[in-house]
mmCIF file of C-alpha atoms in Angstrom:
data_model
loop_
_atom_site.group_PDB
_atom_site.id
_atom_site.type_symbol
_atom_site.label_atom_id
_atom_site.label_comp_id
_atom_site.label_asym_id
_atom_site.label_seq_id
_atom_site.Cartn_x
_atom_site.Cartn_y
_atom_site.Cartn_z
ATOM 1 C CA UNK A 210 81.011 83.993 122.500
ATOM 2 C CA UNK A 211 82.743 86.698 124.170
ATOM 3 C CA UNK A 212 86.536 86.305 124.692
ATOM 4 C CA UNK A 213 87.515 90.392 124.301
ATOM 5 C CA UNK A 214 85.666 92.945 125.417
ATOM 6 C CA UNK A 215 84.997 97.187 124.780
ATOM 7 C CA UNK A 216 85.468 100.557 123.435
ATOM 8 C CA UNK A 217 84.753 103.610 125.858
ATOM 9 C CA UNK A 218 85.182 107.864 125.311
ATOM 10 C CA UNK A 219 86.801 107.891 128.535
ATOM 11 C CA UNK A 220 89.830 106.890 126.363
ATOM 12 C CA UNK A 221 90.402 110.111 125.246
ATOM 13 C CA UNK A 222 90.631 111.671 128.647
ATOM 14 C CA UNK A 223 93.372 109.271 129.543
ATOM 15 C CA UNK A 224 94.639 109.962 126.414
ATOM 16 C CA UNK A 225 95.035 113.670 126.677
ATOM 17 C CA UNK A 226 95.963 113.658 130.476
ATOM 18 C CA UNK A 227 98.838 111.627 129.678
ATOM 19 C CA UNK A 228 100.175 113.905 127.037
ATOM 20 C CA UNK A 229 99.753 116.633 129.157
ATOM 21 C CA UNK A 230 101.507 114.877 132.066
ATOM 22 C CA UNK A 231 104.228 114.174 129.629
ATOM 23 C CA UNK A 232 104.687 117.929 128.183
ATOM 24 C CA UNK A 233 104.371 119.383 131.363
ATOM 25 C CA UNK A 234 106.342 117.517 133.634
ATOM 26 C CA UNK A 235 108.305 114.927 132.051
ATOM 27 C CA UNK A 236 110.583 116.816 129.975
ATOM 28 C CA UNK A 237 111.498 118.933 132.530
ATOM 29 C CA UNK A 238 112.486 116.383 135.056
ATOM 30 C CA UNK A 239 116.524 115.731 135.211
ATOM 31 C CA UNK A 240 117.890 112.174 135.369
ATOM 32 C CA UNK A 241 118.433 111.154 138.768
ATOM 33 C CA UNK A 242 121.783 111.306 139.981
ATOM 34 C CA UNK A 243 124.098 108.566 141.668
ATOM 35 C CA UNK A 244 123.126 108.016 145.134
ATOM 36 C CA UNK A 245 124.607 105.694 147.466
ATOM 37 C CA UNK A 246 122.102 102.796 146.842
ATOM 38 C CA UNK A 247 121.597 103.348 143.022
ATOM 39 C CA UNK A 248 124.329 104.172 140.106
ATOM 40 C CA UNK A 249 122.203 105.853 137.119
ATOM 41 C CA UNK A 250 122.907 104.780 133.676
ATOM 42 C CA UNK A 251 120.692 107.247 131.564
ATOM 43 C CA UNK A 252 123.466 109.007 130.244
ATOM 44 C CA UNK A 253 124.368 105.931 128.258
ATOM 45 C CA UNK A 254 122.802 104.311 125.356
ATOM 46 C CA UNK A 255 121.296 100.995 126.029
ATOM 47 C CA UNK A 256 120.609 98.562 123.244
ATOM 48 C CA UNK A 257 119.048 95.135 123.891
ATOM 49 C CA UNK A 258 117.738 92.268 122.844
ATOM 50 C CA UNK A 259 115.070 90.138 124.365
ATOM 51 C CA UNK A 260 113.553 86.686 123.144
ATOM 52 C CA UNK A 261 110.545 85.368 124.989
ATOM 53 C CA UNK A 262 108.616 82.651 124.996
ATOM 54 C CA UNK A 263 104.825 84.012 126.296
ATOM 55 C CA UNK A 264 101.535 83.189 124.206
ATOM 56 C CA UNK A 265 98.899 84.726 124.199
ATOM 57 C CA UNK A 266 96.417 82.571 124.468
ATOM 58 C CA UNK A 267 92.745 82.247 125.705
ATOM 59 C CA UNK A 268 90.380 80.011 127.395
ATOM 60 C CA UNK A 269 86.866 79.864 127.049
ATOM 61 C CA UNK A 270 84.802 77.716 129.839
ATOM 62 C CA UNK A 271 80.903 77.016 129.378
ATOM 63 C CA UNK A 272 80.464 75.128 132.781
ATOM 64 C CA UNK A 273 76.945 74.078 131.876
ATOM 65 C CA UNK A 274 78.054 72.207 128.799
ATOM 66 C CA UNK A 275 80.973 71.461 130.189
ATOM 67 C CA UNK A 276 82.691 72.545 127.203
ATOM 68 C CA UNK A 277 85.934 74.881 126.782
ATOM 69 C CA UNK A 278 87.683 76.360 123.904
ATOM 70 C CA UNK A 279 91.753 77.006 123.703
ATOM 71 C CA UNK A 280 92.753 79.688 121.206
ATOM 72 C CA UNK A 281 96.410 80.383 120.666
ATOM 73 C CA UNK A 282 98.627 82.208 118.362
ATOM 74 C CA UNK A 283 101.099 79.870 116.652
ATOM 75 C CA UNK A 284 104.198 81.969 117.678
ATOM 76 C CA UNK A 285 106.705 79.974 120.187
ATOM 77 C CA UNK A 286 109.575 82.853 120.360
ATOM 78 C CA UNK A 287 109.045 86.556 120.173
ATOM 79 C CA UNK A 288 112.102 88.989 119.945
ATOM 80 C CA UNK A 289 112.014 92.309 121.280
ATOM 81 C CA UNK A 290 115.423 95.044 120.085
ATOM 82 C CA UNK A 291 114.997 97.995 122.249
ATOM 83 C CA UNK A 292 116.784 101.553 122.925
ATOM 84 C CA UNK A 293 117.262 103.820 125.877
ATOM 85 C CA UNK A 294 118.158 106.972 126.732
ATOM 86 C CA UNK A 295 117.732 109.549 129.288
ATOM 87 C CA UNK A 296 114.253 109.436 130.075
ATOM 88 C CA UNK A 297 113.153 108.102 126.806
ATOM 89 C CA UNK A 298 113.078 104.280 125.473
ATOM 90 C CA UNK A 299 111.776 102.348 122.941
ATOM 91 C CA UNK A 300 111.324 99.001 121.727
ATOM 92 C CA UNK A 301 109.955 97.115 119.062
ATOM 93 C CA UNK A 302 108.779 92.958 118.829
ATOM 94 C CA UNK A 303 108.458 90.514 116.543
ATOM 95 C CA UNK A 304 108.481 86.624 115.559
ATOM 96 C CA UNK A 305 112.423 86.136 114.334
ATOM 97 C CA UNK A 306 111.911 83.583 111.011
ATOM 98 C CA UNK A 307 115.496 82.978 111.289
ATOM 99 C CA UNK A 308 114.795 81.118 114.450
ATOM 100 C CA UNK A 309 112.434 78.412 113.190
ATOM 101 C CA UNK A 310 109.997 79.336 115.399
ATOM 102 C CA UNK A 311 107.032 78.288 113.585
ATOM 103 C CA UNK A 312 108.259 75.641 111.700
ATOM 104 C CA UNK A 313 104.773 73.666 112.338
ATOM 105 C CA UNK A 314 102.904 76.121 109.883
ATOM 106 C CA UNK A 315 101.360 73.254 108.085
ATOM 107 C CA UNK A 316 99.383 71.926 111.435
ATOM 108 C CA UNK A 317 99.312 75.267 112.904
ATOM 109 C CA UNK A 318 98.627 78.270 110.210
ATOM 110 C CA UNK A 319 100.427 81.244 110.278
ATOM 111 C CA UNK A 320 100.656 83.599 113.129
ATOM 112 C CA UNK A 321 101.789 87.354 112.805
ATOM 113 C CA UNK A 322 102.770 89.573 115.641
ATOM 114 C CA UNK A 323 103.928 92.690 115.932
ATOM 115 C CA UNK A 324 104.378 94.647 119.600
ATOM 116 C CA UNK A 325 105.663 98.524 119.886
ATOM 117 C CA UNK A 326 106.496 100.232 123.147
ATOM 118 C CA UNK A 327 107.333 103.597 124.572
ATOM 119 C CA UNK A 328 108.081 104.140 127.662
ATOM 120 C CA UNK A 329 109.551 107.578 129.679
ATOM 121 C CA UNK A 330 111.133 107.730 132.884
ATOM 122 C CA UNK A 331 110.218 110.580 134.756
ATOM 123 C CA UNK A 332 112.116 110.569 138.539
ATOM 124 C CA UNK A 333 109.890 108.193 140.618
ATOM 125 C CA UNK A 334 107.046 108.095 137.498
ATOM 126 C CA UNK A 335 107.426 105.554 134.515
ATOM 127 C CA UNK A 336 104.999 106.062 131.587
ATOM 128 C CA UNK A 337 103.774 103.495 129.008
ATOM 129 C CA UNK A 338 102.290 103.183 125.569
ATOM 130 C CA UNK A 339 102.432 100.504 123.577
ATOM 131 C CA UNK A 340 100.618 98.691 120.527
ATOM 132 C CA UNK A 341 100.212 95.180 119.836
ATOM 133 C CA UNK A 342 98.802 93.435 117.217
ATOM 134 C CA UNK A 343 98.613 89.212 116.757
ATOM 135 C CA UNK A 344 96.593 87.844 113.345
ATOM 136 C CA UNK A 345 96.063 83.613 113.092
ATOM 137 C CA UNK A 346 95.204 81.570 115.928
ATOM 138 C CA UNK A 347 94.211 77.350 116.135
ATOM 139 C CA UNK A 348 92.228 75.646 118.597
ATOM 140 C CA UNK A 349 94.752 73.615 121.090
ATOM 141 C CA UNK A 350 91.986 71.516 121.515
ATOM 142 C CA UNK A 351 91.330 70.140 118.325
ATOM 143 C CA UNK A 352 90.562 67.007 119.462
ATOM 144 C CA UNK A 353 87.383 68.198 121.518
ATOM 145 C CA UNK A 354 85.834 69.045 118.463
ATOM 146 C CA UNK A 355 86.966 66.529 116.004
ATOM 147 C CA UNK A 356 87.437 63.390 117.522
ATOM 148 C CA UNK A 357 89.062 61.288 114.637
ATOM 149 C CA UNK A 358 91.566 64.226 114.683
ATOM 150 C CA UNK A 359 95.419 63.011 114.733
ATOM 151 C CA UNK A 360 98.044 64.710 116.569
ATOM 152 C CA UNK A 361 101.040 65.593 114.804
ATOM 153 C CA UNK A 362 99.358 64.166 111.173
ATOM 154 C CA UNK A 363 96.285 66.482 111.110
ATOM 155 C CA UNK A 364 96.478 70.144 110.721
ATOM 156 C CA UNK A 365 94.236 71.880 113.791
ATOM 157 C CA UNK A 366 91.346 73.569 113.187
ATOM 158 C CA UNK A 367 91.890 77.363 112.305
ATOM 159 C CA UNK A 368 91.038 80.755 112.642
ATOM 160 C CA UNK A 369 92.878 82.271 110.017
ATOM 161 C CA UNK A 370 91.138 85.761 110.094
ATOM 162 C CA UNK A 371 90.991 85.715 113.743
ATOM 163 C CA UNK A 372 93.186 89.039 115.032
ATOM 164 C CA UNK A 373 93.205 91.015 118.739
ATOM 165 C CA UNK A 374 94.739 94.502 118.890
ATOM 166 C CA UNK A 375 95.457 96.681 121.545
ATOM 167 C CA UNK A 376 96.524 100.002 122.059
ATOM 168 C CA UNK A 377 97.280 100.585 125.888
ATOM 169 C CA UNK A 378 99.217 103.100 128.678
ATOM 170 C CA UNK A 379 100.275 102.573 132.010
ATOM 171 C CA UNK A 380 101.599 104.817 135.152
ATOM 172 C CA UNK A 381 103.706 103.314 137.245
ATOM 173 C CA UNK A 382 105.310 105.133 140.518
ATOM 174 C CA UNK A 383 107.916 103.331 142.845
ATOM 175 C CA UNK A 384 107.465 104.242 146.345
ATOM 176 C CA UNK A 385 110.903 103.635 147.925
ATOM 177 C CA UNK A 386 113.495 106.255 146.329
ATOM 178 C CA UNK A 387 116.429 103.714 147.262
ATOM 179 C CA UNK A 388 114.731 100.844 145.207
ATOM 180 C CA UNK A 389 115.144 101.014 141.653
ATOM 181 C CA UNK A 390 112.234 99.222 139.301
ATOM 182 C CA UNK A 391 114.414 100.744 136.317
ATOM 183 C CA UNK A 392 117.767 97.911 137.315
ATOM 184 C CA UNK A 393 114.695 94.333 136.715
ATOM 185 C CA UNK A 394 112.961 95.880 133.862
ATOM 186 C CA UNK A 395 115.048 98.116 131.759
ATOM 187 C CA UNK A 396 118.713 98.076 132.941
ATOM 188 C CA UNK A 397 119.277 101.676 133.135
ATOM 189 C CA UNK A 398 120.310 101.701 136.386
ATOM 190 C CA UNK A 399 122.049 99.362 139.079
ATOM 191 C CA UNK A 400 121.008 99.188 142.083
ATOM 192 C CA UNK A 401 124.155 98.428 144.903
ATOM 193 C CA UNK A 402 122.245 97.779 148.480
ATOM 194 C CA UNK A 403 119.073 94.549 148.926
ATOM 195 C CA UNK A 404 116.181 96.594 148.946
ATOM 196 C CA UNK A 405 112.464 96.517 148.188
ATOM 197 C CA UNK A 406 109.714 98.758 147.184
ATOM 198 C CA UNK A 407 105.833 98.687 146.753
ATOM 199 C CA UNK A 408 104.636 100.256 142.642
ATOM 200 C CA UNK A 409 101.489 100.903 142.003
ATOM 201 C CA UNK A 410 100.668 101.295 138.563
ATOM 202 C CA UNK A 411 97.370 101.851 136.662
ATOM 203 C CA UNK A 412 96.609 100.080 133.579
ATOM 204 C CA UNK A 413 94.127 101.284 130.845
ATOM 205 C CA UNK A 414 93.901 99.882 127.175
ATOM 206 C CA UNK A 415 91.392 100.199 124.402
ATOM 207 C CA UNK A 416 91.053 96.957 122.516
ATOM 208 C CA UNK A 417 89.551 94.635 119.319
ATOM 209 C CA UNK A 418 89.224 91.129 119.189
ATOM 210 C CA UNK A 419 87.888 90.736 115.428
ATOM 211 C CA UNK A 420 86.703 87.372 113.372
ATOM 212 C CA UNK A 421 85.630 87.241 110.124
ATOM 213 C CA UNK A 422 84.884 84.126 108.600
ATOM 214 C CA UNK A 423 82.939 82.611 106.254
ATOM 215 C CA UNK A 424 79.440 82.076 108.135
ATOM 216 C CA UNK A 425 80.979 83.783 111.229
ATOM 217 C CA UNK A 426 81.891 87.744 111.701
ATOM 218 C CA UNK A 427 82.372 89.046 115.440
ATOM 219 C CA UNK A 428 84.126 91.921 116.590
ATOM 220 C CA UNK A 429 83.972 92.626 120.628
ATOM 221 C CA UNK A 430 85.969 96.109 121.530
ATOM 222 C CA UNK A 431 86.555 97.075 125.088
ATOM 223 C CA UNK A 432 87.889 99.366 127.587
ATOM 224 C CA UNK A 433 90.035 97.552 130.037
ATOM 225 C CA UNK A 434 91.105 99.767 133.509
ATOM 226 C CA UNK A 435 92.941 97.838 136.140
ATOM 227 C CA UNK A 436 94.496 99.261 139.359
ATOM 228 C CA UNK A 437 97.614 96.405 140.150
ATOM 229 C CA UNK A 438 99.749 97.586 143.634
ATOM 230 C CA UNK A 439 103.090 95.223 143.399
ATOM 231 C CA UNK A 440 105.637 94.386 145.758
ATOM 232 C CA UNK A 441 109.413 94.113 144.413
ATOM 233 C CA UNK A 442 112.779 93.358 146.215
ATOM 234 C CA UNK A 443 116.192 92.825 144.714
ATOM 235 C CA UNK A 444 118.757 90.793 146.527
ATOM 236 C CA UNK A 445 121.982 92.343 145.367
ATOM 237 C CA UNK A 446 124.716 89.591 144.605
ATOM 238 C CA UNK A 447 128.476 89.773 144.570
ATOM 239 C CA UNK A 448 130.348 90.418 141.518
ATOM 240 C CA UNK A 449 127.688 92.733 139.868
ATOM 241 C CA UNK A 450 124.832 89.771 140.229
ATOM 242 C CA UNK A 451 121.326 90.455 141.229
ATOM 243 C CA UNK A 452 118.080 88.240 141.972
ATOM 244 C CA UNK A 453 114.711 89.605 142.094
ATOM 245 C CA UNK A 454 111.356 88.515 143.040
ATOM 246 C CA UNK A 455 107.901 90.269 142.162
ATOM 247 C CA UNK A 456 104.270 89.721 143.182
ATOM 248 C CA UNK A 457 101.614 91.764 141.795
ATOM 249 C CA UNK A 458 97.671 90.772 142.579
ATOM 250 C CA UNK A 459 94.936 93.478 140.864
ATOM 251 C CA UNK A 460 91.446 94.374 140.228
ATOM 252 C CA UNK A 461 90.235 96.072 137.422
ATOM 253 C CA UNK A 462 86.907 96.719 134.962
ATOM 254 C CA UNK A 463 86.022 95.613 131.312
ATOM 255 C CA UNK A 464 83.620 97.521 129.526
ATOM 256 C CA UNK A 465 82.698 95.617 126.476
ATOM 257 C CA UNK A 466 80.648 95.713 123.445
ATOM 258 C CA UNK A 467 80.427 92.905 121.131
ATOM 259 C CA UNK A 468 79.053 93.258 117.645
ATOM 260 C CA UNK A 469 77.953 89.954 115.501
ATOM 261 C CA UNK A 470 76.008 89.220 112.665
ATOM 262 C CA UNK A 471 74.195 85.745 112.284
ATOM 263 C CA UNK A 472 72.012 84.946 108.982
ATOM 264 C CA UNK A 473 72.462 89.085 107.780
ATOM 265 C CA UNK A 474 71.031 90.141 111.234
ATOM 266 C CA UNK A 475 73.464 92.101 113.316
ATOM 267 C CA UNK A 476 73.804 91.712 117.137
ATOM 268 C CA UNK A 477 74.963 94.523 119.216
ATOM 269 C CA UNK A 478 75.899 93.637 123.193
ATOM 270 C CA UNK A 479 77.243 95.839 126.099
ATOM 271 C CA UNK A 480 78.355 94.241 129.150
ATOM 272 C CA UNK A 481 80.932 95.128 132.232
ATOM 273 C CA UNK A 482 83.069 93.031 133.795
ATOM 274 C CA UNK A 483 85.017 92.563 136.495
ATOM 275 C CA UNK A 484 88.420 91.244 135.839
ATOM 276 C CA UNK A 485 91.054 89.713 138.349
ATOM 277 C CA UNK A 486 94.630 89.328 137.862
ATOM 278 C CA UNK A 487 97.775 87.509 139.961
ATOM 279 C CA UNK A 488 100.884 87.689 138.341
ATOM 280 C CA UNK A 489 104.271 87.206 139.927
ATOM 281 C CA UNK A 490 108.319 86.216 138.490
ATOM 282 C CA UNK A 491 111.899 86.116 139.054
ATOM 283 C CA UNK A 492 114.778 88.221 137.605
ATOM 284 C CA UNK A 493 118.822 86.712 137.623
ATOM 285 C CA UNK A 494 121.241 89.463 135.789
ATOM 286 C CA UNK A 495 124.022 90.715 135.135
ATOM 287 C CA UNK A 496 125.341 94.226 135.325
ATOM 288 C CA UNK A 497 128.350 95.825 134.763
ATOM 289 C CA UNK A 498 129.194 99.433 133.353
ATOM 290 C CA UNK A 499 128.968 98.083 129.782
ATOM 291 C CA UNK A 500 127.583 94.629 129.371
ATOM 292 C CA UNK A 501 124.163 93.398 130.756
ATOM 293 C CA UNK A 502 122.420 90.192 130.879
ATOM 294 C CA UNK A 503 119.647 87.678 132.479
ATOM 295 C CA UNK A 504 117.151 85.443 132.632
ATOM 296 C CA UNK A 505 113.338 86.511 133.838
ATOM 297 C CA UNK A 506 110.590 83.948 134.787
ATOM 298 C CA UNK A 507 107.167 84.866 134.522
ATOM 299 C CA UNK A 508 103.645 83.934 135.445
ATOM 300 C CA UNK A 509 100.332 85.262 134.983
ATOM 301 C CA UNK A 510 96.864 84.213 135.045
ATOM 302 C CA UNK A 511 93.768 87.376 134.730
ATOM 303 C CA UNK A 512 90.183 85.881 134.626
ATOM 304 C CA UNK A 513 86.335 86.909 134.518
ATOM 305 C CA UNK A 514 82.746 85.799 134.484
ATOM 306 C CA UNK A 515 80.918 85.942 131.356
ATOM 307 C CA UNK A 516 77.817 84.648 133.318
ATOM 308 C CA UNK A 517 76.656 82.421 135.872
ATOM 309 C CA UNK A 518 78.212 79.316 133.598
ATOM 310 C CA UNK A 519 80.451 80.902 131.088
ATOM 311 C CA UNK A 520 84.412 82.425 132.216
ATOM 312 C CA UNK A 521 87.393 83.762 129.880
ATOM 313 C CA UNK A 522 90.840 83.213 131.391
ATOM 314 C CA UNK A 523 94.195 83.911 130.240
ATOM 315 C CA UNK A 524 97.367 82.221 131.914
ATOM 316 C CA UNK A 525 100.301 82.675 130.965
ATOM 317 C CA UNK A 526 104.078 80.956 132.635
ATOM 318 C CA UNK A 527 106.854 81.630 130.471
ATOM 319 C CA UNK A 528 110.670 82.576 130.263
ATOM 320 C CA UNK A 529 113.138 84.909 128.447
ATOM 321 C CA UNK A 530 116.489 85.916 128.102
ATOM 322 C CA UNK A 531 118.066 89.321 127.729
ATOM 323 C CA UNK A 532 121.480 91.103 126.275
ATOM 324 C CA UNK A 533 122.194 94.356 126.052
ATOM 325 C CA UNK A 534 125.492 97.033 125.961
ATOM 326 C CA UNK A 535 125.862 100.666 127.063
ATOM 327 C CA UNK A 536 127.532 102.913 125.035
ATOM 328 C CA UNK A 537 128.501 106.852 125.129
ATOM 329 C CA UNK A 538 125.865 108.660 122.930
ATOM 330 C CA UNK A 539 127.443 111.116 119.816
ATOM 331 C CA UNK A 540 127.720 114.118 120.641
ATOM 332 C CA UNK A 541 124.627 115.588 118.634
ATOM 333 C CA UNK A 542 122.071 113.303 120.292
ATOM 334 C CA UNK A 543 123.974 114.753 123.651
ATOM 335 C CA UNK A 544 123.342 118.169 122.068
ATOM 336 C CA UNK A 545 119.522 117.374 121.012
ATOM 337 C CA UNK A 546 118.842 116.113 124.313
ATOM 338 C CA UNK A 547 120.989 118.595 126.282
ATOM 339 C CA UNK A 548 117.551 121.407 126.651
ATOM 340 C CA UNK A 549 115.340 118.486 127.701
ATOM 341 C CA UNK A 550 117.446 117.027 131.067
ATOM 342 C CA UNK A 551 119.608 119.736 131.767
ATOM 343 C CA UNK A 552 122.635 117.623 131.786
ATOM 344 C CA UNK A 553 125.993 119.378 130.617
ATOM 345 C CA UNK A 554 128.087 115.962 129.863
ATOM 346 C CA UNK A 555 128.971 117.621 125.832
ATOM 347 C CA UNK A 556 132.378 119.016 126.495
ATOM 348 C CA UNK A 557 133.318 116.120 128.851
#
């Protein structure tokens, strides 16, 4: 059953052209200045906090038996503390235990999750790497399986040692110089005039989707590369208030290889796919020269053909919130960052 999919070399290359890129280019690049459409931020620190409500979950179709199979993590809230500053940022999520948010262990299991980005703002270019790991998922759908099961009384049927990982990048570049992508998605800048821009951003991630149970072991590893042009405008508010809207359709490839083992014999399967995405959302904030909030809305739904009967989806319509401060750096991060932008702000 193949929910994940594959490992290629070509990693590597995307690997190493992005450090390059990075090295040669990036730290070289000065923060954009104050125009009359955009006020830059970078010369602040930003801290915020994020929770969010997206699952990952998956769904797993057999038209011919019309059968289907819902795997999801049991984690209902995920918070995400990031930094930024000057062309750098970083952030790091989690499931908060002082929120209760998987109070329900006892039907449920335990989930785990643990997310860690980078990202690097380089004039029109934004870079990404992050790492994601979830462990524990249960079947939704308990009841398709076991139909004396109880809702609410009976725990669901589990996959304890079920984990996906996933190690991706992504290069984004935003077309219209008087739009700013960097205002919606990491409030480092505020953008003062409605405008709207087209991004296109390539995505590429090498991933694992590994079970290991007690008659059952399966590990599928994949490639994933998807090309996604998207289409944002902000309607500036009054008083510092902002709404944006986002639509993003894309295409992309999944290079898989699943390995199994059934009765001691071991299965080995390479297949490509190809995958199609829609995703789309709305952004309300906040912004002044120190405080920062909102609320973002978000949906998403990326499917594929196993076969002529059998299709993996994953949809996905969820909310967070966001608050965050800017600050004046010390004056020795000024100084440590001072060769890499070119700014002179240590005396000031």
């Amino acid at each position: 059953m193949a929910f994940y999919t594959n490992f290629c070399p070509s990693i590597h290359y995307f690997a190493g052209c992005t450090i390059l890129f990075l090295f040669g280019y990036g730290f070289n690049c000065n923060a954009q200045n104050d125009t009359v459409a955009l006020i830059n931020y970078s010369d602040k620190i930003i801290v915020k906090a994020n929770i969010d409500t997206r699952n990952d979950a998956f769904f797993y179709r057999n038209k011919e038996e019309n059968t289907r199979l819902h795997l999801k993590p049991n984690t209902r809230y995920r918070l995400f503390l990031s930094l930024d500053y000057e062309f750098l940022g970083v952030s790091v999520g989690f499931v908060p235990k002082f929120l209760d948010a998987n109070n329900d262990e006892n039907l449920k299991g335990e989930s785990t999750f643990s997310d860690y980005q980078f990202r690097f703002f380089l004039g029109k270019w934004v870079q990404g790497l992050h790492y994601r790991k979830i462990s524990g998922y249960y079947i939704r759908n308990t009841k398709d399986f076991a139909p004396n099961w109880i809702k609410g009384t009976d725990p669901y049927l589990q996959f304890n040692n079920l984990f996906s990982e996933v190690f991706g990048m992504s290069t984004s570049y935003v077309f219209n110089p008087n739009f700013s992508y960097r205002n919606i998605v990491y409030q480092n800048e505020w953008q003062k005039i409605s405008s709207g821009s087209l991004i296109g951003s390539l995505h590429y991630d090498y991933s694992i989707f590994d079970l290991n149970e007690e008659e059952i072991i399966s590990r599928e590893k994949f490639f994933n590369v998807r090309l996604e042009p998207a289409y944002y405008y902000t309607f500036v508010l009054r008083d510092n208030w902002f709404l944006s809207a986002n639509m993003s359709p894309s295409l992309g490839l999944r290079f898989s290889k699943t390995e199994s083992e059934v009765d001691s014999n071991p299965i080995i399967e390479n297949n490509t796919y190809i995958v199609r995405r829609l995703a789309g959302g709305l952004n309300v904030g906040y912004s002044s020269k120190r405080v920062i909030y909102g609320l973002n809305f978000t949906f998403s739904a990326d499917w594929y053909n196993e076969d002529k009967v059998s299709s993996t989806e994953n949809d996905q319509l969820y909310g967070s919130v966001y608050i965050g401060y800017r600050f004046d750096p010390p004056k020795f991060v000024q100084k440590i960052f001072k060769p890499l932008t070119g700014r002179n702000t240590i005396d000031q």
